[in-house]
Coordinates of C-alpha atoms in Angstrom, one line a residue:
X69 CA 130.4 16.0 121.1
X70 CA 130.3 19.5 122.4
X71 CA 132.4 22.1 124.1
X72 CA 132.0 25.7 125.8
X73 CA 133.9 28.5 124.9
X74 CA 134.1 31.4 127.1
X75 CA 134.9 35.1 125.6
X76 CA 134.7 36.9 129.2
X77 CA 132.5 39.8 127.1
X78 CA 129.6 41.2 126.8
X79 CA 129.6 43.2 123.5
X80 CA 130.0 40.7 120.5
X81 CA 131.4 43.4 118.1
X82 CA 131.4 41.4 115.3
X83 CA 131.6 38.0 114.4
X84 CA 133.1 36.0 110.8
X85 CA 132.0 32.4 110.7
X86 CA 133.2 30.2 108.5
X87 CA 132.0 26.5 108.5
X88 CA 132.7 23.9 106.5
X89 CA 130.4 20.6 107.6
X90 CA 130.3 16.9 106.3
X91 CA 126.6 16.0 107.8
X92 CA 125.5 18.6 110.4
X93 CA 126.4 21.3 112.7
X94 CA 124.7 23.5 114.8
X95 CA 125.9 26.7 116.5
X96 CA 123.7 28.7 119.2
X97 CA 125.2 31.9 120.4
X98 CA 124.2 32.2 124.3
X99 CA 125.2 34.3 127.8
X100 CA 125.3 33.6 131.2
X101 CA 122.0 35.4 131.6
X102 CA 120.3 32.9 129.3
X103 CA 118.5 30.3 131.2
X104 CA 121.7 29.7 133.1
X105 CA 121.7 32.5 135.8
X106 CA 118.8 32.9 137.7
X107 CA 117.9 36.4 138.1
X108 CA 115.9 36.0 141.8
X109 CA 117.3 34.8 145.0
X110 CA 117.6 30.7 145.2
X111 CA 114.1 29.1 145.6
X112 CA 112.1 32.5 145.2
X113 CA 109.9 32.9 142.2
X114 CA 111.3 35.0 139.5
X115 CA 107.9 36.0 137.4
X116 CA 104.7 36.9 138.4
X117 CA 102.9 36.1 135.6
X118 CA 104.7 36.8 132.4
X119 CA 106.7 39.8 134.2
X120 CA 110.5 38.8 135.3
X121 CA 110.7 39.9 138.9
X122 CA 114.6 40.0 139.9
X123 CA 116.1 40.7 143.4
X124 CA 116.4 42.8 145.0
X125 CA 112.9 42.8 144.2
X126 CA 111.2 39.7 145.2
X127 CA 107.6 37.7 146.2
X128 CA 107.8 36.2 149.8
X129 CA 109.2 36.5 152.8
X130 CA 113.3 36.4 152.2
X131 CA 112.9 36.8 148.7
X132 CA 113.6 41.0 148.2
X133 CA 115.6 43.8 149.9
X134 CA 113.4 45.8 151.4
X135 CA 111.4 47.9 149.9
X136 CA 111.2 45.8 147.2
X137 CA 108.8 43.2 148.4
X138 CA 106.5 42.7 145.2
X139 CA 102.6 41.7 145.7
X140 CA 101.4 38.3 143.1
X141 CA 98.1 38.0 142.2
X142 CA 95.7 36.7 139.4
X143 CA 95.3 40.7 138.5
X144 CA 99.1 41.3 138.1
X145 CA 101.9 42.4 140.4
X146 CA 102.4 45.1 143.0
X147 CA 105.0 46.9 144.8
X148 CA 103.4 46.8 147.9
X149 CA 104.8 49.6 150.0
X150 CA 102.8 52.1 147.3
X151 CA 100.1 49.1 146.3
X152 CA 100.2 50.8 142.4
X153 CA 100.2 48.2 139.4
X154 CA 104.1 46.8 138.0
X155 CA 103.9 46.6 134.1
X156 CA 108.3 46.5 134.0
X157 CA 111.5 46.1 135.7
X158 CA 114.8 47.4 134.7
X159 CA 118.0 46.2 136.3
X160 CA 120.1 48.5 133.9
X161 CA 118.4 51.2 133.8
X162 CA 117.3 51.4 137.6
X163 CA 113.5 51.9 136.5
X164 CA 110.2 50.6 137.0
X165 CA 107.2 50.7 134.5
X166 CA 103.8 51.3 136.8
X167 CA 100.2 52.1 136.3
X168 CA 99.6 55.4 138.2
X169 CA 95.9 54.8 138.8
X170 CA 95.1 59.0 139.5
X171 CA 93.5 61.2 137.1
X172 CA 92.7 64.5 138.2
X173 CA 89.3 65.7 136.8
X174 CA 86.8 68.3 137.4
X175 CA 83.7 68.7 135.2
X176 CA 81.3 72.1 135.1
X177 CA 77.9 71.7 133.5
X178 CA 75.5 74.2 132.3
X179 CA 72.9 73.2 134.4
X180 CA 75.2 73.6 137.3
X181 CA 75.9 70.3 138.2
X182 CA 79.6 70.1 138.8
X183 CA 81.7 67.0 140.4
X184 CA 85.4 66.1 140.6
X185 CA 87.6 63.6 141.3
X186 CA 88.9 65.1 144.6
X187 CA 92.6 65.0 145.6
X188 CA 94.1 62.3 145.1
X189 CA 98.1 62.2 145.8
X190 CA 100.4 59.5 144.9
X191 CA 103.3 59.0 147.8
X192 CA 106.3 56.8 146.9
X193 CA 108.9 55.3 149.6
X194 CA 112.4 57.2 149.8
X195 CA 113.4 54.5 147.3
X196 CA 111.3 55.6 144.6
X197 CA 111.1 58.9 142.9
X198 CA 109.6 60.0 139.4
X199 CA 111.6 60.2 136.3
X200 CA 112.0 63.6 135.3
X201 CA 113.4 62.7 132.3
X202 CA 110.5 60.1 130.9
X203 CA 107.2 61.6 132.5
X204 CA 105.6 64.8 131.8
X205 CA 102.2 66.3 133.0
X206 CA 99.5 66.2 130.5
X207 CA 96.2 68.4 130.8
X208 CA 93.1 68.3 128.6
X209 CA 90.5 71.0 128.8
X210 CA 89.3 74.2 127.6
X211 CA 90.8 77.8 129.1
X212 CA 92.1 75.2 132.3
X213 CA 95.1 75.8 134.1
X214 CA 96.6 72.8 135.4
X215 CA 99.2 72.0 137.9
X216 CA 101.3 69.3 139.3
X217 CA 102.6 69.8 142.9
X218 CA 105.3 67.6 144.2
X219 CA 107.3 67.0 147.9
X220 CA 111.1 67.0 147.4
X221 CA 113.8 67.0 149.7
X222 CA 117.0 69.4 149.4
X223 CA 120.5 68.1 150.3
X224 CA 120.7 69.1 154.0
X225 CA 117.0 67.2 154.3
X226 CA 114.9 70.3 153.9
X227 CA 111.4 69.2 153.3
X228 CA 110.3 71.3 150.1
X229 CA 107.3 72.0 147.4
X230 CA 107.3 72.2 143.9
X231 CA 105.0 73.1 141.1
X232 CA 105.1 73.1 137.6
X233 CA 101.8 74.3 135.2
X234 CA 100.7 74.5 131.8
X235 CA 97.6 76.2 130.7
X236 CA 95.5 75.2 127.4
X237 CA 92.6 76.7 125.4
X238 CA 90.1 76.4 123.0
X239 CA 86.7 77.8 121.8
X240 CA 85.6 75.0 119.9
X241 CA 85.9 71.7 118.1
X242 CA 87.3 73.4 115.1
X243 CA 89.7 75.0 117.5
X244 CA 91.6 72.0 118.5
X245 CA 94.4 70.6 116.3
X246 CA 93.7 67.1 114.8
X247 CA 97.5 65.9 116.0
X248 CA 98.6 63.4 117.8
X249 CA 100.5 65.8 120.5
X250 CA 100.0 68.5 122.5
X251 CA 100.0 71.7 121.2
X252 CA 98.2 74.0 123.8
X253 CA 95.0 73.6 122.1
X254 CA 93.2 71.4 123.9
X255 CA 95.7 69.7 125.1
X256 CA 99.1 71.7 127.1
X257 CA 102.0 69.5 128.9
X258 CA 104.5 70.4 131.5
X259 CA 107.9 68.5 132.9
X260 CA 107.8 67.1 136.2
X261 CA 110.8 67.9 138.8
X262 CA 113.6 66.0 140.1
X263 CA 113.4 64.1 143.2
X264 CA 110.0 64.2 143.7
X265 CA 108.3 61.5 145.8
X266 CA 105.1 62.2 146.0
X267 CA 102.9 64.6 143.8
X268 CA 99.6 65.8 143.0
X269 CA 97.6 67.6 140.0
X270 CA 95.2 69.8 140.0
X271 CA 93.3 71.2 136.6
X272 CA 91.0 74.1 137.1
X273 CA 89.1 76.4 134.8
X274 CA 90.1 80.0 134.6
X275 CA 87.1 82.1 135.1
X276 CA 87.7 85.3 133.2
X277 CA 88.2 82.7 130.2
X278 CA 86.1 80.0 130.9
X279 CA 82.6 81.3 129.5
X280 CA 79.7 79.3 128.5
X281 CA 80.4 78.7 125.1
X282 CA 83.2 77.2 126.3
X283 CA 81.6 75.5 129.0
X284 CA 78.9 73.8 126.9
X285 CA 81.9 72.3 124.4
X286 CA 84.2 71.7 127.1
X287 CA 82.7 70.7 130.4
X288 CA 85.5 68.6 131.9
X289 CA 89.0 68.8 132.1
X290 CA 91.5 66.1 132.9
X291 CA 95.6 66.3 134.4
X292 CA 97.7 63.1 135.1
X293 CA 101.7 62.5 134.9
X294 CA 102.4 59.9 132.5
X295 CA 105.6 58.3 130.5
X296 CA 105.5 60.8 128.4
X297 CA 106.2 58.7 125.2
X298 CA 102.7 56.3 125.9
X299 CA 100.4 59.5 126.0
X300 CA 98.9 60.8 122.3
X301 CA 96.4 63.3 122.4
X302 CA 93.2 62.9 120.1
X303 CA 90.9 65.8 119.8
X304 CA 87.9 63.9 121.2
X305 CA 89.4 64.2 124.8
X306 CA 88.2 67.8 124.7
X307 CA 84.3 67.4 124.9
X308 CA 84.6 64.0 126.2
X309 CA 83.1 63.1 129.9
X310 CA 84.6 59.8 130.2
X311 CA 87.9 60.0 129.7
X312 CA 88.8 59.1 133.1
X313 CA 86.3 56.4 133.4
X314 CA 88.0 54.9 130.1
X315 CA 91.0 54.7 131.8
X316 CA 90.2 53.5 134.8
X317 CA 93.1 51.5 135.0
X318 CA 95.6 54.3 134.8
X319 CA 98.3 55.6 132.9
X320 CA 102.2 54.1 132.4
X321 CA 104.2 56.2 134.8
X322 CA 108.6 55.5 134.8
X323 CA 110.0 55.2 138.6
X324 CA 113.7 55.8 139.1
X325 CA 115.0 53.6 142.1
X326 CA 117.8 53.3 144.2
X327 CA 119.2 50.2 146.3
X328 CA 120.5 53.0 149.1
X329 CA 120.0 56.1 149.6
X330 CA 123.6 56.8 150.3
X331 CA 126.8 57.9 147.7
X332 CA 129.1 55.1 146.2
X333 CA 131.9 55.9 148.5
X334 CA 129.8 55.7 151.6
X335 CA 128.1 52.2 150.4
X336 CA 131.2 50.7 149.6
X337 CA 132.6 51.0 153.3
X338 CA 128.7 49.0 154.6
X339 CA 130.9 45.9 154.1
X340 CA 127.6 43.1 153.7
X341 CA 125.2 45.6 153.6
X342 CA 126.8 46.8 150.3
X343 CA 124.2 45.6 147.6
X344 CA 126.3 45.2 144.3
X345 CA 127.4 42.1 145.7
X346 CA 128.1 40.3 142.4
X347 CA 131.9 40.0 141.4
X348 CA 132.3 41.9 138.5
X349 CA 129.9 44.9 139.3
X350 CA 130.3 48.3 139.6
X351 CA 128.4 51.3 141.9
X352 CA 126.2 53.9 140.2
X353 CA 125.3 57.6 141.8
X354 CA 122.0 58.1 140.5
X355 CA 121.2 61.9 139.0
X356 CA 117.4 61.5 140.3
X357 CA 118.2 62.2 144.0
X358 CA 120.3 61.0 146.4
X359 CA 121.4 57.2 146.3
X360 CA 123.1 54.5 144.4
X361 CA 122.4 51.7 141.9
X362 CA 124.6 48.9 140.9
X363 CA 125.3 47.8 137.3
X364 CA 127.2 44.9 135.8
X365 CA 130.8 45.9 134.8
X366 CA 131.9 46.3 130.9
X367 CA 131.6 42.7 129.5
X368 CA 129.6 41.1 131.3
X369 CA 125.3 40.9 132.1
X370 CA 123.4 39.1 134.3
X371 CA 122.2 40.2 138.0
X372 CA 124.6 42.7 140.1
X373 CA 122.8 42.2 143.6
X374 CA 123.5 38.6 143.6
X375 CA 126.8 36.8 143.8
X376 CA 128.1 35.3 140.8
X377 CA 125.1 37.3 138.8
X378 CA 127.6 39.0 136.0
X379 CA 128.8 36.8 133.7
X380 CA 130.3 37.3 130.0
X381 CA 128.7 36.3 127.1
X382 CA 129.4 32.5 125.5
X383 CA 129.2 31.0 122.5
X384 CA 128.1 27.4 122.5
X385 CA 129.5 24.5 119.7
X386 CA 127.5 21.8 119.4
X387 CA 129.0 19.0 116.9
X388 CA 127.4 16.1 116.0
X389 CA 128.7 13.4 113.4
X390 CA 130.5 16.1 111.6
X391 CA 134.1 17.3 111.2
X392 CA 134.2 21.2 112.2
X393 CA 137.3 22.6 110.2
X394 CA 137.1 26.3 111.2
X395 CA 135.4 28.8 113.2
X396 CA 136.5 32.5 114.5
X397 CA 135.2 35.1 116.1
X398 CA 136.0 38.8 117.0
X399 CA 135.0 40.8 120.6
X400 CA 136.7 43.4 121.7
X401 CA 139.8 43.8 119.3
X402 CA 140.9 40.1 119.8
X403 CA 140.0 37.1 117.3
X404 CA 139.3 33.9 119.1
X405 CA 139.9 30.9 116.8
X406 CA 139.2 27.1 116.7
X407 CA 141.2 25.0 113.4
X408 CA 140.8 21.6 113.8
X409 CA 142.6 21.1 110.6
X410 CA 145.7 22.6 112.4
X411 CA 145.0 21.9 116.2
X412 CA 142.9 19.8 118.2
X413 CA 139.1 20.7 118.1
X414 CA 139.7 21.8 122.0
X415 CA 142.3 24.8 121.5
X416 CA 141.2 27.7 120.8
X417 CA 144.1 30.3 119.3
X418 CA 144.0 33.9 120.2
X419 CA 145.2 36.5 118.1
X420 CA 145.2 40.7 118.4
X421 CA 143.4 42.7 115.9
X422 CA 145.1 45.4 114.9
X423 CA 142.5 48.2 114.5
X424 CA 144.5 50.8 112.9
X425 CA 145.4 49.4 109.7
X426 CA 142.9 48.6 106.8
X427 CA 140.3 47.2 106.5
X428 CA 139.5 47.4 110.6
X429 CA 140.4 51.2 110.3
X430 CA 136.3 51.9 109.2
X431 CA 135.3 49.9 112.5
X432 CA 137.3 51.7 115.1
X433 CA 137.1 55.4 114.0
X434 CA 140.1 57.5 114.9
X435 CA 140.4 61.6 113.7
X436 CA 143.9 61.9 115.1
X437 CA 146.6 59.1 116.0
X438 CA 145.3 55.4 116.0
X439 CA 148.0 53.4 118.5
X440 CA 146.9 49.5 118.7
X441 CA 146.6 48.0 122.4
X442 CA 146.1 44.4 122.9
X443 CA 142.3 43.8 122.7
X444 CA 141.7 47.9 122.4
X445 CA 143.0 50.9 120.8
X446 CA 143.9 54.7 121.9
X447 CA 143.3 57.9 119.9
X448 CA 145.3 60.7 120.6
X449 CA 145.8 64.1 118.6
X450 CA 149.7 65.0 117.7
X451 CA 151.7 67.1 119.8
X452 CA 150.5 70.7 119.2
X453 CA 147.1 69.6 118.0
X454 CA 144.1 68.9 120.9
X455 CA 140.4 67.5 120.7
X456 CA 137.6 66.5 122.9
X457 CA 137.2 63.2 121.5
X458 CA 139.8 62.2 119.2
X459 CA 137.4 59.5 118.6
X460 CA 135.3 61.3 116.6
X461 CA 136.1 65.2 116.4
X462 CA 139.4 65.9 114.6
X463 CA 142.6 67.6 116.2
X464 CA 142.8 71.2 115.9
X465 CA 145.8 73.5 116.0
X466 CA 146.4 74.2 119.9
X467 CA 147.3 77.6 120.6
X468 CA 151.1 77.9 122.1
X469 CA 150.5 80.9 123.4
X470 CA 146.8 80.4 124.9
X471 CA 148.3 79.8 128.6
X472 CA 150.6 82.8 128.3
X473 CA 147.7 84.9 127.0
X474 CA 145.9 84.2 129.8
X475 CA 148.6 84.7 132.2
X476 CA 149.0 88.3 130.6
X477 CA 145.2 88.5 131.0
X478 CA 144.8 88.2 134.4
X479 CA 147.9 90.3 135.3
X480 CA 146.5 93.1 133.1
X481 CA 142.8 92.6 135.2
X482 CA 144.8 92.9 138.8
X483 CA 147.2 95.7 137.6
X484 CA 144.1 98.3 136.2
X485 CA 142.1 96.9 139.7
X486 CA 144.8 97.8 141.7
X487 CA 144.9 101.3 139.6
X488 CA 141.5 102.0 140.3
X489 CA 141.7 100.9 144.1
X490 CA 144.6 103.6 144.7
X491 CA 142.8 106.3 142.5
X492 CA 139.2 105.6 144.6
X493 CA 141.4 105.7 148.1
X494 CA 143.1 108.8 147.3
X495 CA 140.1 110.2 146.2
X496 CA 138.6 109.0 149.7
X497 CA 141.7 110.6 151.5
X498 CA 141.0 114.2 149.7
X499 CA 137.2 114.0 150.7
X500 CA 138.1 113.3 154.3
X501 CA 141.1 115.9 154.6
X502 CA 138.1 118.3 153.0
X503 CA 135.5 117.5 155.7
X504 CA 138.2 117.3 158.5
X505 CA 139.3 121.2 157.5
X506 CA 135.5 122.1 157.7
X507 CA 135.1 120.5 160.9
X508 CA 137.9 122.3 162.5
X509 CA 136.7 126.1 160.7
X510 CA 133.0 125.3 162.7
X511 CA 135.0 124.3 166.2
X512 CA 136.6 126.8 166.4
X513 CA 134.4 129.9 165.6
X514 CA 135.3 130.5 162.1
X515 CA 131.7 130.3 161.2
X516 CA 130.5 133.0 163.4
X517 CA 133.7 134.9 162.5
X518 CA 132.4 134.8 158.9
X519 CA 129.0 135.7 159.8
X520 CA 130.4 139.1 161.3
X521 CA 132.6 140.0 158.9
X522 CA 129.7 139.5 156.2
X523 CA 127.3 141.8 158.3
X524 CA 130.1 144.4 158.5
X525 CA 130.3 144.0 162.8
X526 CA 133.9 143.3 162.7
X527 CA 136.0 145.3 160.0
X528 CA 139.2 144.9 161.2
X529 CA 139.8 141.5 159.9
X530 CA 140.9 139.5 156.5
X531 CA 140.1 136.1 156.0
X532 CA 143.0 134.7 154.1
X533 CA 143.0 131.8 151.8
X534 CA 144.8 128.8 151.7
X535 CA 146.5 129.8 148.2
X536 CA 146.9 133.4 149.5
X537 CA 148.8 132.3 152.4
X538 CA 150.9 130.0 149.9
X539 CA 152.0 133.3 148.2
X540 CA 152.7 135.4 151.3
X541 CA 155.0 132.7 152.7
X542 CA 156.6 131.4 149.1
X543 CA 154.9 128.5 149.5
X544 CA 155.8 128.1 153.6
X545 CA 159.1 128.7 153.3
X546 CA 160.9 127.8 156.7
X547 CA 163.2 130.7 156.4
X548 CA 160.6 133.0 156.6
X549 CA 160.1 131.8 160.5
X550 CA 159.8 134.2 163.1
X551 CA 158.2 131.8 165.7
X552 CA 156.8 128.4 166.9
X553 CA 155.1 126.8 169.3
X554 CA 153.9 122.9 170.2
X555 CA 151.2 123.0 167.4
X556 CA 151.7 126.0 165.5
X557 CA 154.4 127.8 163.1
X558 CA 154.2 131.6 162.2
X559 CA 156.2 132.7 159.3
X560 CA 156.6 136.6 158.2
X561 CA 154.6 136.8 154.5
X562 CA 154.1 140.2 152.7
X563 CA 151.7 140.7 150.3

């Protein structure tokens, strides 16, 4: 006899069995995703030798989303719009594990024989960039300068370069580090950019550096992007001339991809054309670009391009010729039970942990106020008191007066700006009213009246100042008026 019980969840927190069996019992803990769900479209093949190959990547005509179509052969597989080597697929994380088959080498013997690999670029489709995050540059040599160009696109579609370099040295054998990374002796690495689709690397000797000491040791130097975790650096590399030719295969290299190159919010109005097509799936924006991934929701695995492909996780009771008395189980804050000494093997009784109190309190960590939820719990700091993450950084003391400070702040800032804006405009005005007076002494002759008076031609004439005039006239006083025209005033003064 045997019965299914579904939890709906993905995440088994924990789980308390208790059996007690007359003969013999067997319990196998399963998902959806287990043999049950097929991960490729109906009647397409969903391996390509011992790789998994789901959709929307695909083998055969009707069997992938384009670009996805995936080349089978007795060597491996291939995604075929770039023909370079699949080692991995990753619904989850949106990558894929290739072999990127270019190593950039040039070697420089004494006897001046040199040779090189050439150029040798590596172009992805718009679906495919590199990971910036889990590839780096790697260059082996000897005084060699090393570069990796890429082709990148800005937001309005602006067609772009980029470059990042590294340079490494060494004299000689006892020069180089015996270590497993890459120090800059012998061996110098570099991070690749974002949004790169196609790239290219270039190592080259520098020439005030490279000498023929150097040269003899170190004839060859070597620059590939790699997964930047696969790549360990032995001090052999640096005198070695085969390095390439031992790796003719390649090197791992992480792809990020995307199922459209739009946002979430356009994707979701494509109506069929929307690929997270499975029920209980949810819409990524990728970081990598532009473009958008689908995931399974909370609770539930499986495929989330095909429909019906997220499913929770089950458990799976298999009873035969015995008497199961008890069995429980806890996902997500609730305890599922079966008691067939109380109920009938069938019913399954469901009951809410509580995880503030003891002893679930050290499984659902809370630094400020735990408040149980059916099948969950919130944190949340005391009035007065705030945290990031109640979760897991305690509650502070909140400042009461923080938003008033602020507000004080910010007056303060527009009241001395406003301050200096006056003072700088009156400052302005006095300038002006300076220059204007000049202007108006040159126009009308009080230049060349000053030039006389200096040189003594005219003798009958004072030139009064402002200030003097002020004290003649007590300060313009209008009493002292004897006359006026349109644009003039003349007041009696004495001196």
């Amino acid at each position: 006899m045997s019965w299914l019980l579904p939890t709906g969840q993905k995440l088994l927190l924990l789980v308390v069995a208790t059996l007690l069996v007359v003969q013999h019992s067997t319990i196998a803990y399963g998902s959806g995703t287990s043999g049950s769900i097929s991960m490729a479209l109906p009647g397409c093949q969903d391996k390509c030798g011992n790789m998994s190959i789901p959709y929307p990547f695909g083998t055969g005509k009707g069997c992938f989303r384009e670009p996805f179509n995936v080349t089978c052969n007795e060597t491996g597989a291939y995604l075929a719009s770039t023909e370079v080597r699949l080692l991995e697929i990753s619904l989850t994380l949106g990558e894929v594990r290739v072999q990127n088959p270019h190593i950039d080498w040039q070697c420089n013997y004494t006897n001046g024989k040199n040779s090189s690999s050439g150029l040798n670029p590596l172009t992805l489709d718009s679906f495919h960039k590199v990971s910036d995050t889990k590839n780096k540059m790697t260059s082996i040599g000897c005084a060699t300068l090393a570069m990796v160009m890429g082709r990148t696109k800005s937001k309005k579609q602006l067609e772009y370069p980029t470059a990042n370099t590294c340079f490494s040295f060494c004299i000689d054998a006892s020069s180089v580090d015996d270590v497993t990374e890459c120090s800059g002796l012998g061996c110098c690495q570099a991070p690749v950019s974002g949004n790169v689709s196609a790239f290219i690397t270039v190592s080259l000797p520098v020439p005030d550096l490279y000498n023929t000491t150097i040269q003899s040791f170190s004839p060859c130097s070597y620059s590939f992007v790699s997964e930047k975790d696969s790549f360990k650096f032995d001090r052999s590399y640096v005198n070695s001339t085969s390095f390439a030719s031992t790796h003719t295969d390649g090197v791992p290299l992480v792809l990020d991809w995307v199922v459209g190159n739009g946002s979430c919010s356009e994707a979701t109005k494509m109506g069929s054309q929307y690929a997270c097509q499975a029920m209980n799936s949810e819409c990524i924006d990728v970081s990598n670009g532009p473009g958008y991934r689908c995931n399974c929701s909370q609770g539930y695995e499986g495929n989330p391009y095909l429909q019906g492909g997220c499913q929770g996780t089950y458990i799976y009771v298999t009873e035969s010729t015995c008497t199961l008395l008890y069995f429980s189980f806890i996902v997500y804050g609730m305890q599922y039970s079966v008691d067939s000494s109380r109920h009938s093997p069938h019913f399954i009784e469901m009951t809410d942990i509580n995880e503030c109190v003891p002893p679930n309190q050290s499984l659902y960590p809370c630094k400020g106020n735990c408040m149980n939820t059916e099948g969950s719990y919130n944190c949340l700091c005391p009035s007065g008191f705030r945290s990031d993450d109640p979760k897991s950084i305690p509650c502070v003391r909140a400042d009461p007066n923080k938003t008033l400070k602020i507000i004080l702040g910010i007056s303060a800032s527009i009241i001395f700006l406003m301050v200096c804006i006056f003072a700088l405009r009156a400052e302005y005005q006095k300038k002006k009213l300076a220059k204007e007076k000049e202007r108006f002494f040159h126009q009308n002759g009080g230049q060349i009246l000053y030039h006389q008076i200096m040189s003594k031609q005219v003798d009958t004439l004072k030139i009064f100042t402002q200030e003097d005039l002020k004290k003649a006239t007590n300060d313009f006083d209008e009493s002292r008026e004897v006359g006026k025209g349109g644009s003039w005033h003349c007041l009696q003064g004495h001196s």
